[in-house]
Coordinates of C-alpha atoms and ligand atoms in Angstrom, one line a residue:
M21 CA -23.4 -66.3 -10.1
E22 CA -26.9 -65.3 -11.2
F23 CA -28.1 -61.8 -11.4
R24 CA -31.4 -62.7 -9.9
D25 CA -31.3 -66.3 -8.7
L26 CA -34.7 -67.8 -9.4
K27 CA -33.3 -71.3 -9.4
R28 CA -32.1 -71.0 -5.8
Q29 CA -35.5 -69.6 -4.9
Y30 CA -37.3 -72.6 -6.5
Q31 CA -35.0 -75.0 -4.6
V32 CA -36.0 -73.4 -1.3
L33 CA -39.7 -73.3 -2.1
K34 CA -39.8 -76.6 -4.0
P35 CA -42.1 -78.7 -1.8
Q36 CA -44.9 -76.1 -1.6
M37 CA -44.4 -74.9 -5.1
D38 CA -44.6 -78.4 -6.7
A39 CA -47.7 -79.2 -4.7
A40 CA -49.4 -75.9 -5.7
M41 CA -48.6 -76.4 -9.4
L42 CA -49.6 -80.1 -9.4
E43 CA -53.0 -79.2 -7.8
V44 CA -53.8 -77.0 -10.7
A45 CA -52.8 -79.7 -13.2
Q46 CA -54.9 -82.2 -11.4
N47 CA -58.0 -80.0 -11.1
C48 CA -57.5 -78.6 -14.7
N49 CA -59.1 -75.3 -13.6
F50 CA -56.5 -73.5 -15.7
I51 CA -58.5 -70.2 -16.1
G52 CA -60.4 -68.6 -13.3
G53 CA -59.6 -71.1 -10.6
A54 CA -60.3 -70.4 -7.0
Q55 CA -56.6 -69.5 -6.5
V56 CA -57.1 -66.3 -8.5
A57 CA -59.7 -64.8 -6.3
Q58 CA -57.8 -66.0 -3.2
L59 CA -54.6 -64.3 -4.4
E60 CA -56.5 -61.1 -5.2
K61 CA -57.9 -61.0 -1.7
K62 CA -54.5 -61.5 -0.1
L63 CA -52.8 -58.9 -2.3
A64 CA -55.5 -56.3 -1.6
E65 CA -55.1 -57.0 2.1
Y66 CA -51.3 -56.8 2.0
V67 CA -51.3 -53.6 0.0
G68 CA -54.1 -52.1 2.0
V69 CA -56.6 -51.2 -0.7
K70 CA -60.2 -52.4 -1.4
H71 CA -59.7 -54.0 -4.8
C72 CA -57.0 -56.1 -6.6
I73 CA -57.8 -57.0 -10.2
T74 CA -55.2 -59.4 -11.6
C75 CA -54.5 -59.6 -15.3
G76 CA -52.1 -60.9 -18.0
N77 CA -49.1 -58.7 -17.3
G78 CA -47.9 -55.3 -15.9
T79 CA -48.3 -53.5 -19.3
D80 CA -51.9 -54.6 -19.6
A81 CA -52.5 -53.5 -16.1
L82 CA -51.3 -50.0 -17.0
S83 CA -53.3 -50.0 -20.2
M84 CA -56.5 -51.1 -18.5
V85 CA -56.3 -48.1 -16.1
M86 CA -55.7 -45.8 -19.1
M87 CA -58.9 -47.2 -20.7
A88 CA -60.8 -47.0 -17.4
W89 CA -59.9 -43.3 -17.2
G90 CA -60.9 -42.7 -20.8
I91 CA -57.4 -41.4 -21.7
Q92 CA -57.4 -40.5 -25.4
K93 CA -56.0 -38.4 -28.2
G94 CA -55.5 -34.8 -27.1
D95 CA -54.7 -35.8 -23.5
A96 CA -51.3 -35.2 -21.8
V97 CA -50.1 -37.9 -19.4
F98 CA -46.9 -37.1 -17.5
V99 CA -44.3 -39.8 -17.0
P100 CA -40.7 -40.0 -15.9
A101 CA -38.0 -39.9 -18.7
F102 CA -36.0 -42.6 -16.8
T103 CA -38.1 -45.8 -16.7
F104 CA -38.9 -49.0 -18.5
F105 CA -40.5 -48.3 -21.9
A106 CA -44.0 -49.7 -20.9
S107 CA -44.7 -46.8 -18.5
A108 CA -44.8 -44.4 -21.4
E109 CA -45.8 -46.8 -24.2
V110 CA -49.3 -47.3 -22.7
I111 CA -50.0 -43.6 -22.9
A112 CA -49.2 -43.4 -26.7
F113 CA -51.1 -46.7 -27.2
E114 CA -54.3 -44.9 -26.2
G115 CA -53.5 -42.1 -28.7
A116 CA -52.6 -39.7 -25.9
T117 CA -49.3 -37.8 -25.6
P118 CA -46.7 -38.8 -23.1
V119 CA -45.1 -35.7 -21.5
F120 CA -41.7 -36.6 -20.0
V121 CA -40.5 -35.3 -16.7
D122 CA -36.9 -35.5 -15.4
V123 CA -36.0 -37.6 -12.3
E124 CA -34.1 -36.9 -9.0
E125 CA -30.6 -38.2 -9.2
S126 CA -30.7 -39.3 -5.6
T127 CA -33.8 -41.6 -5.9
F128 CA -34.0 -42.3 -9.7
N129 CA -37.7 -41.3 -9.3
M130 CA -39.9 -38.5 -10.8
D131 CA -39.0 -35.0 -9.6
A132 CA -42.1 -33.5 -8.1
E133 CA -41.0 -29.9 -8.7
K134 CA -40.3 -30.6 -12.4
L135 CA -43.6 -32.4 -12.6
D136 CA -45.3 -29.2 -11.4
E137 CA -43.4 -27.1 -14.0
A138 CA -44.2 -29.5 -16.8
I139 CA -48.0 -29.5 -16.0
T140 CA -48.0 -25.7 -15.8
R141 CA -46.2 -25.5 -19.2
V142 CA -48.8 -27.7 -20.8
E143 CA -51.6 -25.8 -19.2
Q144 CA -50.2 -22.5 -20.5
E145 CA -49.6 -23.8 -24.1
G146 CA -53.2 -24.9 -24.2
K147 CA -52.7 -27.6 -26.9
L148 CA -53.1 -30.7 -24.8
R149 CA -55.5 -31.5 -22.0
P150 CA -53.5 -32.5 -18.9
R151 CA -55.3 -35.6 -17.5
A152 CA -53.0 -37.9 -15.5
V153 CA -49.6 -38.7 -14.1
I154 CA -47.9 -42.1 -14.1
A155 CA -45.3 -42.1 -11.4
V156 CA -42.9 -45.1 -11.2
D157 CA -41.4 -46.9 -8.2
L158 CA -38.1 -47.4 -9.9
F159 CA -35.8 -50.2 -8.6
G160 CA -38.2 -51.0 -5.7
Q161 CA -38.4 -47.6 -4.1
P162 CA -41.7 -45.7 -4.0
A163 CA -41.7 -42.4 -5.8
D164 CA -42.2 -39.2 -3.6
Y165 CA -46.0 -39.7 -3.3
P166 CA -46.7 -37.1 -0.6
R167 CA -45.3 -34.4 -2.9
I168 CA -46.6 -35.9 -6.2
E169 CA -50.1 -36.4 -4.8
A170 CA -50.2 -32.8 -3.8
V171 CA -49.1 -31.6 -7.3
C172 CA -51.8 -33.8 -8.9
K173 CA -54.5 -32.5 -6.5
Q174 CA -53.5 -28.9 -7.2
H175 CA -53.8 -29.4 -11.0
G176 CA -56.8 -31.7 -10.8
L177 CA -55.0 -34.7 -12.4
L178 CA -55.4 -38.4 -11.8
L179 CA -52.4 -40.3 -10.4
L180 CA -51.4 -43.8 -11.4
E181 CA -48.6 -45.6 -9.5
D182 CA -46.6 -47.9 -11.7
G183 CA -45.5 -50.3 -9.0
A184 CA -44.2 -53.0 -11.4
Q185 CA -40.8 -52.8 -9.6
G186 CA -42.2 -51.4 -6.3
F187 CA -44.3 -54.2 -4.7
G188 CA -43.3 -54.5 -1.1
G189 CA -42.0 -50.9 -0.7
R190 CA -43.4 -48.5 1.8
I191 CA -43.6 -44.8 2.8
G192 CA -44.1 -44.8 6.5
E193 CA -46.9 -47.4 7.1
R194 CA -48.4 -46.9 3.6
R195 CA -47.5 -49.7 1.2
A196 CA -46.5 -49.5 -2.4
C197 CA -49.4 -50.1 -4.8
S198 CA -51.7 -48.1 -2.6
F199 CA -50.8 -44.6 -3.8
G200 CA -52.7 -42.4 -6.2
D201 CA -56.1 -43.2 -7.7
A202 CA -55.0 -46.6 -9.0
A203 CA -51.7 -48.6 -8.9
T204 CA -50.4 -51.5 -11.0
T205 CA -47.8 -54.1 -10.6
S206 CA -46.1 -56.8 -12.7
F207 CA -45.4 -60.4 -11.8
F208 CA -42.8 -60.9 -14.5
P209 CA -40.4 -63.5 -13.0
A210 CA -37.6 -61.0 -12.2
K211 CA -39.8 -58.5 -10.4
P212 CA -39.8 -58.4 -6.5
L213 CA -42.9 -60.6 -6.5
G214 CA -42.7 -62.7 -9.7
C215 CA -44.5 -65.7 -11.1
Y216 CA -43.5 -68.4 -13.6
G217 CA -44.5 -66.5 -16.7
D218 CA -46.4 -63.2 -17.3
G219 CA -48.8 -61.7 -14.8
G220 CA -49.9 -58.3 -13.5
A221 CA -52.5 -56.6 -11.3
V222 CA -54.3 -53.3 -10.7
F223 CA -55.1 -52.0 -7.2
T224 CA -57.7 -49.4 -6.5
N225 CA -60.1 -48.2 -3.8
D226 CA -62.6 -47.1 -6.4
D227 CA -65.6 -49.5 -6.8
E228 CA -66.6 -48.2 -10.2
T229 CA -63.0 -48.5 -11.6
A230 CA -62.7 -52.0 -10.2
E231 CA -66.0 -53.1 -11.8
Y232 CA -65.0 -51.7 -15.1
L233 CA -61.6 -53.4 -15.0
R234 CA -63.2 -56.8 -14.1
S235 CA -65.4 -56.3 -17.2
I236 CA -62.8 -55.3 -19.7
R237 CA -60.3 -58.0 -18.8
V238 CA -62.8 -60.5 -20.0
H239 CA -64.2 -59.1 -23.3
G240 CA -66.3 -56.4 -21.7
K241 CA -68.5 -58.8 -19.9
G242 CA -71.7 -57.7 -18.2
S243 CA -73.4 -58.9 -15.1
A244 CA -75.7 -61.5 -16.8
G245 CA -72.9 -64.0 -17.4
K246 CA -70.1 -64.9 -19.7
Y247 CA -72.0 -64.2 -23.0
D248 CA -73.4 -60.9 -21.9
N249 CA -71.0 -58.3 -23.4
V250 CA -71.7 -54.6 -22.5
R251 CA -68.5 -53.0 -23.9
I252 CA -65.5 -53.6 -26.1
G253 CA -62.8 -55.1 -23.9
W254 CA -60.0 -57.6 -24.4
N255 CA -58.6 -60.8 -22.9
S256 CA -56.1 -60.3 -20.1
R257 CA -56.4 -62.8 -17.3
L258 CA -53.9 -64.2 -14.7
D259 CA -53.7 -68.0 -15.2
T260 CA -54.7 -70.2 -12.2
I261 CA -51.2 -71.8 -12.2
Q262 CA -49.6 -68.3 -11.9
A263 CA -52.0 -67.5 -9.1
A264 CA -51.0 -70.7 -7.3
V265 CA -47.3 -69.9 -7.8
L266 CA -47.9 -66.4 -6.5
L267 CA -49.7 -67.6 -3.4
V268 CA -46.6 -69.6 -2.4
K269 CA -44.2 -66.8 -3.4
L270 CA -46.3 -64.1 -1.5
E271 CA -46.0 -66.2 1.7
A272 CA -42.2 -66.4 1.3
F273 CA -42.0 -62.7 0.3
C274 CA -43.7 -61.7 3.6
R275 CA -42.0 -64.3 5.8
T276 CA -38.3 -63.9 4.7
E277 CA -37.6 -62.4 1.2
L278 CA -38.4 -58.8 1.7
E279 CA -36.3 -58.7 4.9
A280 CA -33.5 -60.6 3.2
V281 CA -33.2 -58.2 0.2
N282 CA -33.1 -55.3 2.7
R283 CA -30.4 -57.0 4.6
A284 CA -28.4 -57.7 1.4
A285 CA -28.8 -54.0 0.4
K286 CA -27.5 -52.9 3.8
L287 CA -24.5 -55.2 3.5
Y288 CA -23.7 -53.8 0.0
D289 CA -24.0 -50.3 1.5
E290 CA -21.6 -51.1 4.2
Q291 CA -19.1 -52.6 1.9
L292 CA -19.3 -50.1 -0.9
G293 CA -20.6 -46.9 0.6
D294 CA -17.2 -45.3 0.9
E295 CA -16.0 -46.2 -2.6
V296 CA -18.9 -45.5 -4.9
R297 CA -22.3 -43.8 -5.1
T298 CA -24.7 -46.5 -3.6
P299 CA -28.5 -46.1 -3.8
K300 CA -30.0 -43.8 -1.2
V301 CA -33.3 -44.5 0.5
P302 CA -34.8 -41.3 2.0
D303 CA -35.9 -41.3 5.7
G304 CA -39.3 -43.0 6.1
F305 CA -39.0 -44.8 2.8
Y306 CA -38.5 -48.6 2.5
S307 CA -37.5 -50.3 -0.8
S308 CA -38.2 -53.8 -2.1
W309 CA -34.9 -53.7 -4.0
A310 CA -35.9 -54.7 -7.5
Q311 CA -32.4 -53.5 -8.4
Y312 CA -29.3 -52.4 -6.5
T313 CA -28.0 -49.7 -8.7
L314 CA -24.7 -47.8 -8.4
I315 CA -23.9 -44.4 -10.0
L316 CA -20.4 -44.2 -11.5
D317 CA -18.4 -41.2 -12.6
S318 CA -18.5 -41.9 -16.3
S319 CA -19.6 -44.4 -19.0
S320 CA -16.0 -45.4 -19.5
Q321 CA -15.6 -46.2 -15.8
R322 CA -18.8 -48.2 -16.0
E323 CA -17.5 -50.1 -19.0
Q324 CA -14.3 -51.0 -17.2
L325 CA -16.2 -52.1 -14.1
Q326 CA -18.6 -54.3 -16.1
S327 CA -15.9 -56.1 -18.0
Y328 CA -13.8 -56.6 -14.8
L329 CA -16.9 -58.1 -13.0
K330 CA -17.7 -60.2 -16.0
E331 CA -14.2 -61.8 -15.9
Q332 CA -14.9 -62.7 -12.3
G333 CA -18.2 -64.4 -13.3
I334 CA -20.3 -61.6 -11.9
P335 CA -23.2 -60.5 -14.1
T336 CA -24.3 -56.8 -14.1
M337 CA -27.1 -55.0 -16.0
I338 CA -27.7 -51.5 -17.2
Y339 CA -31.2 -50.2 -16.3
Y340 CA -31.6 -48.2 -18.4
P341 CA -29.2 -47.4 -21.3
K342 CA -31.6 -44.9 -23.1
P343 CA -34.1 -42.4 -21.6
M344 CA -37.7 -42.3 -22.9
H345 CA -37.4 -39.0 -24.8
L346 CA -34.5 -40.4 -27.0
Q347 CA -36.3 -43.6 -27.9
S348 CA -36.9 -43.8 -31.7
A349 CA -40.5 -44.9 -31.0
F350 CA -41.1 -41.4 -29.5
A351 CA -39.1 -39.5 -32.2
E352 CA -42.2 -37.7 -33.5
L353 CA -42.7 -36.0 -30.1
G354 CA -39.7 -33.8 -31.0
Y355 CA -37.6 -34.1 -27.9
Q356 CA -33.8 -33.6 -28.1
K357 CA -30.6 -34.6 -26.3
G358 CA -30.2 -32.2 -23.3
D359 CA -33.9 -32.0 -22.5
F360 CA -33.7 -34.2 -19.4
P361 CA -30.1 -33.9 -18.2
V362 CA -30.5 -36.0 -15.1
S363 CA -32.1 -38.9 -16.9
E364 CA -29.5 -38.7 -19.7
S365 CA -26.6 -38.7 -17.3
L366 CA -28.0 -41.6 -15.3
C367 CA -28.3 -43.7 -18.5
E368 CA -24.6 -43.1 -19.1
R369 CA -23.5 -44.0 -15.5
V370 CA -25.7 -46.5 -13.8
V371 CA -25.0 -50.2 -13.3
S372 CA -27.0 -52.7 -11.3
L373 CA -25.4 -55.5 -9.2
P374 CA -26.7 -59.0 -8.5
M375 CA -29.6 -58.6 -6.1
H376 CA -32.1 -61.1 -4.7
P377 CA -33.2 -62.6 -1.4
Y378 CA -31.1 -65.7 -1.7
L379 CA -27.7 -63.9 -1.9
D380 CA -25.6 -64.9 1.1
D381 CA -23.0 -62.8 2.9
S382 CA -20.1 -64.5 1.0
D383 CA -21.8 -63.6 -2.4
I384 CA -22.0 -60.0 -1.3
H385 CA -18.4 -59.9 -0.1
F386 CA -17.3 -61.4 -3.3
V387 CA -19.1 -58.9 -5.5
S388 CA -18.2 -56.0 -3.3
N389 CA -14.5 -56.9 -3.2
A390 CA -14.6 -57.3 -7.0
V391 CA -16.2 -53.8 -7.4
K392 CA -13.6 -52.3 -5.1
A393 CA -10.7 -54.0 -7.0
A394 CA -12.1 -52.8 -10.3
L395 CA -12.4 -49.2 -9.1
D396 CA -8.9 -49.3 -7.6
Q397 CA -7.4 -50.4 -10.9
Q398 CA -8.7 -47.2 -12.6
Ligands
PLP425 C1 -41.7 -54.6 -15.9 C2 -42.3 -53.2 -16.0 C3 -43.5 -53.0 -16.6 C4 -44.2 -54.0 -17.5 O1 -44.5 -55.2 -16.8 P1 -44.8 -56.5 -17.7 O2 -45.4 -57.5 -16.8 O3 -43.4 -56.9 -18.2 O4 -45.7 -56.1 -18.8 C5 -44.0 -51.7 -16.5 N1 -43.4 -50.7 -15.8 C6 -42.2 -50.9 -15.3 C7 -41.6 -49.8 -14.5 C8 -41.6 -52.2 -15.3 O5 -40.4 -52.3 -14.7

């Protein structure tokens, strides 16, 4: 069994996928082909924002927004302590200071109340300029944007939605990657909408930010053509072949895959809900299930469960084993164990089960029965 079965997905999409990739090979329009603009238009429409600017990967997408906002040394940018490293890395990369915020245990996402407290503390200390918040849609579920947006507004901060895992989620009728002042996603193969390599995108309604991003992703190009450079930029483009792959995958995502992962999650919930802490999706929220993550009682229980499942040929993963504030890369920020108890406790106890749109009912029964058997043994 695969943790995320990309091979099965390819087998299902093979005719369209092969044709799409071959077309790029035949036309040799490897960079900047028509598929890129076509994809950007479709993604912007799907998400419900004015602009989609694709780029090389989800980390570049975050960094490009930091650059567009002029985030720099002396600025404080607030980010959850429980996330993938890139969400916080891009802040430090600009020379600014990441300020970590604990998460809610029930959703794995940034706690809006603790965000408010953290911003107030930085304002009172007066050492750093609070500038922006990066909220993360962890495991496919949008963060609590109604509350986070209100906190940002109250303190006059910009809000960036890191939707690398969140594409396809919703709050009411508002889709993920439409929240805040800008949003980003990643097309890394294992994300809800993945390509066949690296890829990413920024979403925004702001015309000026969009124009800036289109310029910096190609060496700070100006309006007079390719060799007119008006600012220092970099090189971060989505290849035509990845755009072609994504056009096929987006169609499947909308037609069947998003529904299929939600069905799989529901089946897991039904099978496991009485035995173990299954993920909770609040009323009005809809997840794209980048991960299906259980919370166990202890790290030793988790260890036993993982080794039992491994014996049965069932892969599991720990997202994430270490919170941001305890990463060596951030040692100089001076955080300590105990600073973010919810994040720390989650790192000890979470485990993610196989999850993807091509799991069939028998796979889910097999995994669920194995989980139950492992827990019964303890
Ligand atoms: C994957 C991921 C990223 C980075 O995306 P890449 O395309 O791998 O650079 C950023 N933030 C989160 C939350 C992610 O899961």
